[in-house]
């Protein structure tokens, strides 16, 4: 991708699959955004519009629909220029506005400052470690819970990728937090949605910023190994190519390098002994159909002896996120150990693009908001999402396929500092105050929503930012019991009143 894009670069890509009307919509969105961001600069010093344009380009390359592209061009307008919201809504309509609004809301999901600590801080502190993991997990869930339309998450990924590519322009203190969020929230989410390419890209962009020392160490450890291995790979590929075409099978054979961050994670499990990592580089064989996958596996095993226990049939038994492939590790030329992966084109596309790959299916492209048509059992990764949300109490049956409103009876409310609390529908500022801390609940005297005072019994909405006002000598009121929704608030109020 060129470093500095212009509108025409984007239009050239969209022209290949969108109508003239769609192209017009994209142009309009571009000019609206360009105008709104006029004079605004990115941390890197470049014009602000360069950022949404890059995000839009990434989505266009993946053939996303015109609404998604338009919304991605406009994604920072509402956040940076609230005075333009009305005009934006009027010109682009409810659907695009909803997507932009969703992106803005997701932007508020951040790792709590208090969780930032020197890296070795967690070691030997099991309780802390668990607390941190819970926090991260709840952020991931929240991200999904707040997303009614998956296109919001797709824009968020594109936004993140460009933000990571330009992270140098951000203050050093902020870099680590952003990189850590990328590794712990966005990359795992991409993985669960089956988007291997996005996951790998996000991780490799974030790794050097999140864990600079480890990054340097892994890089040094790898040294020239990739280059050396790739020379060797070429020989292996030549042998395979000959045998497979002799059998009359069409195949695309190439090498792949392990992403540095996933190598780092694997090294941790193997005492940092790089000689134990057999898939530093691997051979990937892509064939036309399922039968050929098994035929090719047979050819491989006739040529080289496989390692016991390392033949994996992820076609018959896919990974939880839907990943399908045959993996085998063999003693190849000169007895060197190498991993080989075999899959069909469609499996490959799914492994790389996951949910985004479904966008290519015709019926979705025509009606991107109505993806419920896709048979549920086709989308293996959805089952993983389902498992993910089973832990949440009160969650209703997983009902609609891509309308991710399975947390619809929960709301997420933010403190002005960006801390977030997960509450039942109908929860009030008093519930929120007790969710923060029982002392905050006990001494609560009022609440502000978007800077305006609200009643303590007013039900809160998803994404609200609420500031709880307290007064030291104040006490809980018996009246509160009439409207609080959480058992936590109820029991704290009761116990306070009893003690009195
Ligand atoms: Mn952005």
CSV table of C-alpha atoms and ligand atoms in Angstrom, one decimal:
chain,number,residue,atom,x,y,z
A,1,UNK,CA,0.0,0.0,0.0
A,2,UNK,CA,1.4,3.5,-0.8
A,3,UNK,CA,2.2,5.5,2.2
A,4,UNK,CA,0.3,8.6,1.1
A,5,UNK,CA,-3.0,7.8,-0.5
A,6,UNK,CA,-5.3,10.0,-2.5
A,7,UNK,CA,-9.0,9.6,-3.1
A,8,UNK,CA,-8.4,8.2,-6.5
A,9,UNK,CA,-6.4,5.2,-5.1
A,10,UNK,CA,-9.5,4.3,-3.1
A,11,UNK,CA,-11.9,4.8,-6.1
A,12,UNK,CA,-9.8,2.7,-8.3
A,13,UNK,CA,-10.3,-0.2,-5.9
A,14,UNK,CA,-14.0,0.3,-5.3
A,15,UNK,CA,-14.7,0.8,-9.0
A,16,UNK,CA,-14.0,-2.9,-9.5
A,17,UNK,CA,-16.9,-4.1,-7.5
A,18,UNK,CA,-19.3,-1.1,-6.6
A,19,UNK,CA,-21.9,0.7,-8.7
A,20,UNK,CA,-21.6,4.4,-9.9
A,21,UNK,CA,-24.1,5.4,-7.1
A,22,UNK,CA,-21.9,3.7,-4.5
A,23,UNK,CA,-18.8,5.5,-5.9
A,24,UNK,CA,-20.7,8.8,-5.5
A,25,UNK,CA,-21.5,8.0,-1.9
A,26,UNK,CA,-17.9,7.3,-1.2
A,27,UNK,CA,-16.8,10.6,-2.8
A,28,UNK,CA,-19.4,12.5,-0.8
A,29,UNK,CA,-18.2,10.9,2.4
A,30,UNK,CA,-14.6,11.7,1.5
A,31,UNK,CA,-15.3,15.4,0.9
A,32,UNK,CA,-17.4,15.7,4.0
A,33,UNK,CA,-14.7,14.2,6.1
A,34,UNK,CA,-11.9,16.2,4.4
A,35,UNK,CA,-13.8,19.4,5.1
A,36,UNK,CA,-14.5,18.5,8.7
A,37,UNK,CA,-10.9,17.6,9.4
A,38,UNK,CA,-9.5,20.6,7.6
A,39,UNK,CA,-6.5,22.0,9.3
A,40,UNK,CA,-6.4,19.0,11.7
A,41,UNK,CA,-3.2,17.1,11.9
A,42,UNK,CA,-2.2,13.5,12.9
A,43,UNK,CA,0.5,12.9,15.5
A,44,UNK,CA,2.8,12.1,12.6
A,45,UNK,CA,2.3,15.6,11.2
A,46,UNK,CA,0.3,14.5,8.2
A,47,UNK,CA,-3.1,15.8,7.2
A,48,UNK,CA,-5.8,14.1,9.3
A,49,UNK,CA,-7.8,12.8,6.3
A,50,UNK,CA,-5.0,10.5,5.5
A,51,UNK,CA,-6.0,8.3,8.4
A,52,UNK,CA,-9.7,7.6,7.5
A,53,UNK,CA,-8.6,7.3,3.9
A,54,UNK,CA,-6.2,4.5,4.8
A,55,UNK,CA,-8.8,2.8,6.9
A,56,UNK,CA,-11.3,3.0,4.0
A,57,UNK,CA,-8.6,1.6,1.6
A,58,UNK,CA,-8.0,-1.4,3.8
A,59,UNK,CA,-11.7,-2.2,3.8
A,60,UNK,CA,-12.1,-1.6,0.0
A,61,UNK,CA,-9.3,-4.1,-0.7
A,62,UNK,CA,-11.5,-6.6,1.2
A,63,UNK,CA,-14.5,-5.6,-0.9
A,64,UNK,CA,-16.6,-4.2,1.8
A,65,UNK,CA,-19.9,-2.6,0.9
A,66,UNK,CA,-20.2,1.1,0.2
A,67,UNK,CA,-21.9,2.0,3.5
A,68,UNK,CA,-18.9,0.5,5.4
A,69,UNK,CA,-16.4,2.4,3.3
A,70,UNK,CA,-18.4,5.7,3.6
A,71,UNK,CA,-18.7,5.2,7.4
A,72,UNK,CA,-15.0,4.4,7.7
A,73,UNK,CA,-14.1,7.7,5.9
A,74,UNK,CA,-16.3,9.5,8.4
A,75,UNK,CA,-15.4,7.5,11.4
A,76,UNK,CA,-13.6,10.2,13.4
A,77,UNK,CA,-15.8,13.1,12.4
A,78,UNK,CA,-18.4,12.6,15.2
A,79,UNK,CA,-15.7,12.1,17.8
A,80,UNK,CA,-13.4,15.0,16.8
A,81,UNK,CA,-16.2,17.4,15.6
A,82,UNK,CA,-19.4,16.9,17.6
A,83,UNK,CA,-20.8,20.1,16.0
A,84,UNK,CA,-21.0,18.2,12.6
A,85,UNK,CA,-23.1,15.3,13.9
A,86,UNK,CA,-26.4,16.8,12.9
A,87,UNK,CA,-25.3,17.6,9.4
A,88,UNK,CA,-23.7,14.2,9.0
A,89,UNK,CA,-26.8,12.4,10.0
A,90,UNK,CA,-28.9,14.5,7.6
A,91,UNK,CA,-26.6,14.0,4.7
A,92,UNK,CA,-25.8,10.3,5.1
A,93,UNK,CA,-28.8,8.9,6.9
A,94,UNK,CA,-29.5,6.6,9.9
A,95,UNK,CA,-27.6,3.5,8.7
A,96,UNK,CA,-24.3,5.1,8.2
A,97,UNK,CA,-24.6,7.3,11.2
A,98,UNK,CA,-25.3,4.2,13.4
A,99,UNK,CA,-22.2,2.6,12.2
A,100,UNK,CA,-20.1,5.7,12.9
A,101,UNK,CA,-21.7,6.1,16.3
A,102,UNK,CA,-20.8,2.5,17.1
A,103,UNK,CA,-17.2,3.1,16.2
A,104,UNK,CA,-17.1,6.2,18.4
A,105,UNK,CA,-18.5,4.2,21.4
A,106,UNK,CA,-16.0,1.4,20.9
A,107,UNK,CA,-13.3,4.0,21.1
A,108,UNK,CA,-14.1,4.4,24.7
A,109,UNK,CA,-13.2,0.9,25.6
A,110,UNK,CA,-9.7,1.2,27.2
A,111,UNK,CA,-7.6,-0.8,29.6
A,112,UNK,CA,-7.8,0.8,33.0
A,113,UNK,CA,-4.8,2.9,33.9
A,114,UNK,CA,-4.4,1.2,37.2
A,115,UNK,CA,-3.6,-2.1,35.4
A,116,UNK,CA,-0.4,-0.6,34.0
A,117,UNK,CA,2.6,-1.9,35.9
A,118,UNK,CA,6.1,-3.0,35.2
A,119,UNK,CA,6.1,-6.3,33.3
A,120,UNK,CA,7.4,-8.4,36.2
A,121,UNK,CA,4.8,-7.0,38.6
A,122,UNK,CA,2.3,-9.8,38.0
A,123,UNK,CA,4.7,-12.6,38.5
A,124,UNK,CA,3.9,-14.6,41.6
A,125,UNK,CA,0.9,-12.5,42.2
A,126,UNK,CA,-1.8,-14.9,41.2
A,127,UNK,CA,-4.7,-12.8,42.4
A,128,UNK,CA,-3.6,-9.7,40.5
A,129,UNK,CA,-3.0,-11.8,37.4
A,130,UNK,CA,-6.5,-13.2,37.6
A,131,UNK,CA,-7.9,-9.7,38.2
A,132,UNK,CA,-6.1,-8.4,35.1
A,133,UNK,CA,-7.3,-11.3,33.0
A,134,UNK,CA,-10.9,-10.7,34.1
A,135,UNK,CA,-10.6,-7.0,33.2
A,136,UNK,CA,-9.2,-7.8,29.7
A,137,UNK,CA,-11.9,-10.5,29.2
A,138,UNK,CA,-14.7,-8.1,30.2
A,139,UNK,CA,-13.3,-5.5,27.8
A,140,UNK,CA,-13.4,-8.0,24.9
A,141,UNK,CA,-17.0,-9.0,25.8
A,142,UNK,CA,-18.0,-5.4,26.0
A,143,UNK,CA,-16.6,-4.7,22.6
A,144,UNK,CA,-18.9,-7.3,21.2
A,145,UNK,CA,-21.8,-6.4,23.4
A,146,UNK,CA,-21.8,-2.9,22.2
A,147,UNK,CA,-21.7,-3.8,18.6
A,148,UNK,CA,-25.0,-4.3,17.0
A,149,UNK,CA,-23.5,-4.4,13.5
A,150,UNK,CA,-20.3,-6.3,12.8
A,151,UNK,CA,-19.3,-3.7,10.2
A,152,UNK,CA,-18.5,-1.5,13.2
A,153,UNK,CA,-15.8,-4.0,14.3
A,154,UNK,CA,-14.4,-4.2,10.8
A,155,UNK,CA,-14.0,-0.4,10.7
A,156,UNK,CA,-12.4,-0.6,14.2
A,157,UNK,CA,-9.9,-3.2,12.9
A,158,UNK,CA,-9.0,-1.0,9.9
A,159,UNK,CA,-8.7,2.0,12.2
A,160,UNK,CA,-6.4,0.1,14.6
A,161,UNK,CA,-4.2,-1.2,11.8
A,162,UNK,CA,-3.5,2.3,10.5
A,163,UNK,CA,-3.1,3.7,14.1
A,164,UNK,CA,-0.5,1.0,14.8
A,165,UNK,CA,1.3,1.8,11.5
A,166,UNK,CA,1.5,5.4,12.6
A,167,UNK,CA,2.0,4.8,16.3
A,168,UNK,CA,5.4,6.6,16.2
A,169,UNK,CA,3.4,9.9,16.1
A,170,UNK,CA,1.8,9.2,19.5
A,171,UNK,CA,3.2,10.2,22.8
A,172,UNK,CA,5.5,7.5,24.2
A,173,UNK,CA,3.4,7.0,27.4
A,174,UNK,CA,0.4,6.3,25.2
A,175,UNK,CA,2.1,4.0,22.8
A,176,UNK,CA,2.4,1.1,25.3
A,177,UNK,CA,-1.3,1.3,26.3
A,178,UNK,CA,-2.5,1.3,22.7
A,179,UNK,CA,-0.1,-1.5,21.7
A,180,UNK,CA,-1.2,-3.6,24.7
A,181,UNK,CA,-4.9,-3.0,23.9
A,182,UNK,CA,-4.2,-4.2,20.4
A,183,UNK,CA,-2.5,-7.4,21.6
A,184,UNK,CA,-5.0,-8.2,24.3
A,185,UNK,CA,-8.3,-7.0,22.9
A,186,UNK,CA,-8.3,-6.5,19.2
A,187,UNK,CA,-6.0,-9.3,18.0
A,188,UNK,CA,-7.8,-12.0,20.0
A,189,UNK,CA,-11.1,-10.7,18.7
A,190,UNK,CA,-9.8,-10.9,15.2
A,191,UNK,CA,-8.7,-14.5,15.9
A,192,UNK,CA,-12.1,-15.4,17.2
A,193,UNK,CA,-13.7,-14.0,14.1
A,194,UNK,CA,-11.3,-16.2,12.1
A,195,UNK,CA,-9.5,-13.3,10.7
A,196,UNK,CA,-5.9,-14.7,10.7
A,197,UNK,CA,-4.4,-12.0,8.5
A,198,UNK,CA,-5.7,-9.1,10.6
A,199,UNK,CA,-4.7,-10.9,13.8
A,200,UNK,CA,-1.1,-11.5,12.6
A,201,UNK,CA,-0.8,-7.9,11.3
A,202,UNK,CA,-2.1,-6.3,14.5
A,203,UNK,CA,0.2,-8.5,16.6
A,204,UNK,CA,3.3,-7.8,14.7
A,205,UNK,CA,2.6,-4.1,14.6
A,206,UNK,CA,2.0,-4.0,18.4
A,207,UNK,CA,4.7,-6.4,19.6
A,208,UNK,CA,7.7,-3.9,19.5
A,209,UNK,CA,5.8,-1.2,21.3
A,210,UNK,CA,4.1,-3.4,24.0
A,211,UNK,CA,7.2,-5.6,24.8
A,212,UNK,CA,10.3,-3.8,23.4
A,213,UNK,CA,12.9,-5.9,25.2
A,214,UNK,CA,11.2,-9.3,24.4
A,215,UNK,CA,10.8,-8.1,20.8
A,216,UNK,CA,14.5,-7.4,20.5
A,217,UNK,CA,15.4,-10.7,22.2
A,218,UNK,CA,13.2,-12.8,19.8
A,219,UNK,CA,14.5,-10.9,16.8
A,220,UNK,CA,18.1,-11.6,17.8
A,221,UNK,CA,17.2,-15.2,18.5
A,222,UNK,CA,15.7,-15.6,15.1
A,223,UNK,CA,18.7,-13.8,13.5
A,224,UNK,CA,19.2,-15.1,10.0
A,225,UNK,CA,17.2,-18.3,10.6
A,226,UNK,CA,14.3,-17.2,8.5
A,227,UNK,CA,16.6,-16.6,5.5
A,228,UNK,CA,18.5,-19.8,5.9
A,229,UNK,CA,15.3,-21.8,6.3
A,230,UNK,CA,13.7,-20.2,3.3
A,231,UNK,CA,16.6,-21.4,1.1
A,232,UNK,CA,16.0,-24.8,2.4
A,233,UNK,CA,12.2,-24.4,1.8
A,234,UNK,CA,12.8,-23.7,-1.9
A,235,UNK,CA,14.3,-27.2,-2.2
A,236,UNK,CA,11.5,-28.8,-0.4
A,237,UNK,CA,8.9,-27.0,-2.5
A,238,UNK,CA,10.7,-28.1,-5.7
A,239,UNK,CA,10.4,-31.8,-4.7
A,240,UNK,CA,6.7,-31.5,-3.6
A,241,UNK,CA,5.8,-29.5,-6.8
A,242,UNK,CA,7.1,-32.3,-9.0
A,243,UNK,CA,5.4,-35.1,-7.1
A,244,UNK,CA,2.1,-33.4,-6.8
A,245,UNK,CA,1.9,-32.4,-10.4
A,246,UNK,CA,2.9,-35.9,-11.5
A,247,UNK,CA,-0.2,-37.1,-9.6
A,248,UNK,CA,-2.3,-34.8,-11.7
A,249,UNK,CA,-3.2,-32.4,-8.9
A,250,UNK,CA,-3.2,-28.7,-9.3
A,251,UNK,CA,-1.6,-27.0,-6.3
A,252,UNK,CA,-0.3,-23.6,-5.2
A,253,UNK,CA,2.8,-24.3,-3.0
A,254,UNK,CA,4.5,-21.6,-1.0
A,255,UNK,CA,6.4,-20.9,2.2
A,256,UNK,CA,5.1,-19.0,5.1
A,257,UNK,CA,7.0,-17.4,8.0
A,258,UNK,CA,5.7,-17.6,11.5
A,259,UNK,CA,4.7,-14.2,12.8
A,260,UNK,CA,7.2,-12.9,15.3
A,261,UNK,CA,4.6,-12.4,18.1
A,262,UNK,CA,3.2,-15.9,17.8
A,263,UNK,CA,6.8,-17.2,17.8
A,264,UNK,CA,7.4,-15.2,21.0
A,265,UNK,CA,4.4,-16.9,22.6
A,266,UNK,CA,5.4,-20.3,21.5
A,267,UNK,CA,9.0,-19.8,22.7
A,268,UNK,CA,7.7,-19.0,26.1
A,269,UNK,CA,6.1,-22.5,26.2
A,270,UNK,CA,9.3,-24.1,25.1
A,271,UNK,CA,11.9,-22.6,27.5
A,272,UNK,CA,13.0,-20.2,24.7
A,273,UNK,CA,14.6,-23.1,22.9
A,274,UNK,CA,14.2,-22.2,19.2
A,275,UNK,CA,15.3,-25.6,18.1
A,276,UNK,CA,12.1,-27.0,19.4
A,277,UNK,CA,10.0,-24.8,17.2
A,278,UNK,CA,9.3,-26.8,14.0
A,279,UNK,CA,7.1,-24.3,12.3
A,280,UNK,CA,9.4,-21.3,12.2
A,281,UNK,CA,8.8,-21.5,8.5
A,282,UNK,CA,6.3,-23.9,7.0
A,283,UNK,CA,5.2,-25.1,3.6
A,284,UNK,CA,1.6,-24.3,2.6
A,285,UNK,CA,-0.1,-26.3,-0.1
A,286,UNK,CA,-3.4,-24.9,-1.5
A,287,UNK,CA,-5.5,-27.2,-3.6
A,288,UNK,CA,-8.9,-27.1,-5.4
A,289,UNK,CA,-10.9,-29.6,-3.4
A,290,UNK,CA,-11.2,-31.6,-0.2
A,291,UNK,CA,-10.2,-34.9,-1.9
A,292,UNK,CA,-6.9,-33.4,-3.1
A,293,UNK,CA,-6.0,-32.4,0.4
A,294,UNK,CA,-5.9,-36.0,1.6
A,295,UNK,CA,-4.3,-37.2,-1.6
A,296,UNK,CA,-1.5,-34.6,-1.1
A,297,UNK,CA,-1.1,-35.6,2.5
A,298,UNK,CA,-0.6,-39.2,1.2
A,299,UNK,CA,2.1,-38.0,-1.3
A,300,UNK,CA,3.9,-36.1,1.5
A,301,UNK,CA,4.0,-39.2,3.8
A,302,UNK,CA,5.1,-41.4,1.0
A,303,UNK,CA,8.0,-39.0,0.4
A,304,UNK,CA,9.1,-38.3,3.9
A,305,UNK,CA,8.5,-39.9,7.3
A,306,UNK,CA,6.1,-38.0,9.5
A,307,UNK,CA,6.8,-37.2,13.2
A,308,UNK,CA,4.5,-39.3,15.4
A,309,UNK,CA,1.8,-37.2,17.1
A,310,UNK,CA,2.1,-34.3,14.8
A,311,UNK,CA,-0.3,-35.2,12.1
A,312,UNK,CA,-3.4,-33.0,12.7
A,313,UNK,CA,-6.6,-33.2,10.8
A,314,UNK,CA,-8.3,-29.8,11.4
A,315,UNK,CA,-10.5,-30.5,8.4
A,316,UNK,CA,-12.4,-33.3,10.0
A,317,UNK,CA,-12.1,-31.5,13.4
A,318,UNK,CA,-11.8,-27.8,12.8
A,319,UNK,CA,-10.3,-25.5,15.5
A,320,UNK,CA,-12.9,-23.7,17.6
A,321,UNK,CA,-12.7,-20.5,15.5
A,322,UNK,CA,-13.4,-22.5,12.3
A,323,UNK,CA,-9.8,-23.0,11.1
A,324,UNK,CA,-9.4,-25.9,8.7
A,325,UNK,CA,-6.3,-27.5,7.4
A,326,UNK,CA,-4.2,-30.7,7.4
A,327,UNK,CA,-0.9,-30.2,9.3
A,328,UNK,CA,1.9,-32.6,9.3
A,329,UNK,CA,5.6,-32.4,10.4
A,330,UNK,CA,8.1,-34.5,8.5
A,331,UNK,CA,11.7,-35.4,8.3
A,332,UNK,CA,12.4,-33.8,4.9
A,333,UNK,CA,15.5,-33.5,2.8
A,334,UNK,CA,18.7,-34.3,4.9
A,335,UNK,CA,16.4,-35.3,7.8
A,336,UNK,CA,15.5,-31.7,8.6
A,337,UNK,CA,12.2,-31.3,10.4
A,338,UNK,CA,9.6,-29.2,8.6
A,339,UNK,CA,5.9,-28.5,9.0
A,340,UNK,CA,3.6,-28.8,6.0
A,341,UNK,CA,0.0,-27.5,5.8
A,342,UNK,CA,-2.6,-28.5,3.2
A,343,UNK,CA,-5.9,-26.9,2.6
A,344,UNK,CA,-8.4,-25.8,-0.1
A,345,UNK,CA,-8.7,-22.3,-1.5
A,346,UNK,CA,-11.9,-21.7,0.4
A,347,UNK,CA,-10.3,-22.9,3.7
A,348,UNK,CA,-7.4,-20.7,3.0
A,349,UNK,CA,-9.7,-17.7,2.4
A,350,UNK,CA,-11.5,-18.4,5.6
A,351,UNK,CA,-8.3,-18.8,7.6
A,352,UNK,CA,-7.1,-15.5,6.4
A,353,UNK,CA,-10.2,-13.4,6.3
A,354,UNK,CA,-12.8,-15.3,8.5
A,355,UNK,CA,-16.0,-13.4,8.8
A,356,UNK,CA,-14.8,-10.8,6.3
A,357,UNK,CA,-14.6,-13.7,3.7
A,358,UNK,CA,-18.4,-14.0,4.0
A,359,UNK,CA,-18.7,-10.5,2.6
A,360,UNK,CA,-17.8,-11.9,-0.8
A,361,UNK,CA,-20.8,-14.1,-0.8
A,362,UNK,CA,-23.3,-12.5,-3.1
A,363,UNK,CA,-26.4,-12.5,-1.0
A,364,UNK,CA,-24.5,-10.7,1.8
A,365,UNK,CA,-23.0,-8.1,-0.5
A,366,UNK,CA,-26.5,-7.2,-1.7
A,367,UNK,CA,-27.9,-6.9,1.7
A,368,UNK,CA,-25.1,-6.5,4.1
A,369,UNK,CA,-27.3,-5.7,7.1
A,370,UNK,CA,-29.3,-8.9,6.8
A,371,UNK,CA,-26.7,-11.5,7.2
A,372,UNK,CA,-29.0,-13.6,9.3
A,373,UNK,CA,-29.6,-15.6,6.1
A,374,UNK,CA,-26.4,-17.4,6.4
A,375,UNK,CA,-27.1,-20.8,7.8
A,376,UNK,CA,-25.9,-20.8,11.3
A,377,UNK,CA,-24.1,-24.1,11.1
A,378,UNK,CA,-21.9,-22.7,8.2
A,379,UNK,CA,-20.3,-20.3,10.6
A,380,UNK,CA,-18.3,-22.4,12.9
A,381,UNK,CA,-16.7,-19.4,14.5
A,382,UNK,CA,-20.0,-18.2,15.7
A,383,UNK,CA,-20.2,-21.2,18.0
A,384,UNK,CA,-17.0,-19.9,19.6
A,385,UNK,CA,-18.6,-16.5,20.1
A,386,UNK,CA,-21.5,-18.4,21.7
A,387,UNK,CA,-19.3,-20.2,24.1
A,388,UNK,CA,-17.7,-16.9,24.9
A,389,UNK,CA,-20.8,-15.3,26.1
A,390,UNK,CA,-22.2,-18.3,27.9
A,391,UNK,CA,-20.3,-17.3,31.0
A,392,UNK,CA,-22.4,-14.2,31.3
A,393,UNK,CA,-25.3,-14.6,33.6
A,394,UNK,CA,-28.8,-13.8,32.4
A,395,UNK,CA,-27.8,-14.0,28.7
A,396,UNK,CA,-30.6,-15.1,26.5
A,397,UNK,CA,-30.3,-17.7,23.9
A,398,UNK,CA,-28.0,-16.8,21.1
A,399,UNK,CA,-30.6,-15.7,18.7
A,400,UNK,CA,-29.6,-13.7,15.7
A,401,UNK,CA,-26.6,-14.6,13.7
A,402,UNK,CA,-24.8,-11.3,13.0
A,403,UNK,CA,-26.8,-8.9,15.0
A,404,UNK,CA,-24.6,-9.2,18.0
A,405,UNK,CA,-27.2,-8.1,20.5
A,406,UNK,CA,-26.9,-11.1,22.7
A,407,UNK,CA,-26.0,-8.9,25.6
A,408,UNK,CA,-29.1,-6.9,25.1
A,409,UNK,CA,-30.2,-7.1,28.7
A,410,UNK,CA,-26.9,-5.7,29.9
A,411,UNK,CA,-25.6,-2.2,29.6
A,412,UNK,CA,-22.1,-0.8,29.9
A,413,UNK,CA,-21.7,2.5,31.7
A,414,UNK,CA,-18.5,4.5,31.9
A,415,UNK,CA,-16.9,6.7,34.5
A,416,UNK,CA,-15.4,10.0,33.2
A,417,UNK,CA,-12.0,8.3,33.5
A,418,UNK,CA,-13.1,5.6,31.1
A,419,UNK,CA,-13.5,2.8,33.6
A,420,UNK,CA,-16.5,0.7,32.6
A,421,UNK,CA,-19.1,-1.3,34.6
A,422,UNK,CA,-21.4,-3.9,33.3
A,423,UNK,CA,-24.9,-3.5,34.7
A,424,UNK,CA,-28.4,-5.0,34.1
A,425,UNK,CA,-30.8,-3.2,31.9
A,426,UNK,CA,-32.7,-0.5,33.9
A,427,UNK,CA,-29.8,0.1,36.3
A,428,UNK,CA,-29.7,3.5,37.9
A,429,UNK,CA,-26.9,5.9,39.0
A,430,UNK,CA,-27.1,4.4,42.5
A,431,UNK,CA,-26.4,0.9,41.0
A,432,UNK,CA,-23.5,2.4,39.1
A,433,UNK,CA,-22.2,4.1,42.3
A,434,UNK,CA,-22.2,0.8,44.2
A,435,UNK,CA,-20.6,-0.9,41.2
A,436,UNK,CA,-17.7,1.5,41.5
A,437,UNK,CA,-17.2,1.0,45.2
A,438,UNK,CA,-19.5,0.6,48.3
A,439,UNK,CA,-18.1,3.9,49.7
A,440,UNK,CA,-19.0,5.7,46.6
A,441,UNK,CA,-22.5,4.2,46.8
A,442,UNK,CA,-22.9,5.0,50.4
A,443,UNK,CA,-21.9,8.6,50.1
A,444,UNK,CA,-23.6,9.3,46.7
A,445,UNK,CA,-25.6,12.5,46.6
A,446,UNK,CA,-26.1,13.0,42.8
A,447,UNK,CA,-25.1,12.1,39.3
A,448,UNK,CA,-24.1,13.9,36.1
A,449,UNK,CA,-24.8,12.5,32.7
A,450,UNK,CA,-22.8,14.3,29.9
A,451,UNK,CA,-22.3,17.2,32.3
A,452,UNK,CA,-26.0,17.5,33.3
A,453,UNK,CA,-27.5,16.6,36.6
A,454,UNK,CA,-29.8,13.6,36.5
A,455,UNK,CA,-32.1,12.0,39.0
A,456,UNK,CA,-30.7,9.1,41.0
A,457,UNK,CA,-33.5,6.8,39.9
A,458,UNK,CA,-33.1,7.5,36.2
A,459,UNK,CA,-32.4,4.4,34.2
A,460,UNK,CA,-29.0,4.5,32.5
A,461,UNK,CA,-28.3,3.7,28.8
A,462,UNK,CA,-25.6,1.7,27.2
A,463,UNK,CA,-22.5,3.8,26.7
A,464,UNK,CA,-23.5,6.5,29.1
A,465,UNK,CA,-20.7,8.4,30.8
A,466,UNK,CA,-21.8,9.1,34.4
A,467,UNK,CA,-20.1,11.2,37.0
A,468,UNK,CA,-21.1,10.2,40.5
A,469,UNK,CA,-21.1,13.1,43.1
A,470,UNK,CA,-20.3,12.2,46.7
A,471,UNK,CA,-20.3,13.9,50.0
A,472,UNK,CA,-18.3,12.5,52.8
A,473,UNK,CA,-20.9,12.5,55.6
A,474,UNK,CA,-23.8,11.5,53.4
A,475,UNK,CA,-25.6,8.2,53.9
A,476,UNK,CA,-27.7,5.8,51.8
A,477,UNK,CA,-31.5,6.4,51.7
A,478,UNK,CA,-34.1,3.8,52.3
A,479,UNK,CA,-35.9,5.1,49.2
A,480,UNK,CA,-33.2,3.8,47.0
A,481,UNK,CA,-34.3,0.2,47.7
A,482,UNK,CA,-37.4,1.0,45.6
A,483,UNK,CA,-35.5,1.5,42.4
A,484,UNK,CA,-32.1,-0.2,42.5
A,485,UNK,CA,-31.6,-3.1,40.1
A,486,UNK,CA,-28.5,-4.8,41.3
A,487,UNK,CA,-28.3,-7.2,44.2
A,488,UNK,CA,-25.0,-5.6,45.1
A,489,UNK,CA,-26.5,-2.2,45.6
A,490,UNK,CA,-29.5,-3.7,47.4
A,491,UNK,CA,-27.5,-5.7,49.9
A,492,UNK,CA,-25.1,-2.8,50.6
A,493,UNK,CA,-27.9,-0.4,51.3
A,494,UNK,CA,-29.6,-2.9,53.5
A,495,UNK,CA,-26.6,-3.7,55.5
A,496,UNK,CA,-25.8,0.0,56.0
A,497,UNK,CA,-29.3,0.7,57.3
A,498,UNK,CA,-29.2,-2.3,59.6
A,499,UNK,CA,-25.9,-1.2,61.1
A,500,UNK,CA,-27.3,2.2,61.8
B,1,LIG,MN1,-9.6,6.7,13.8
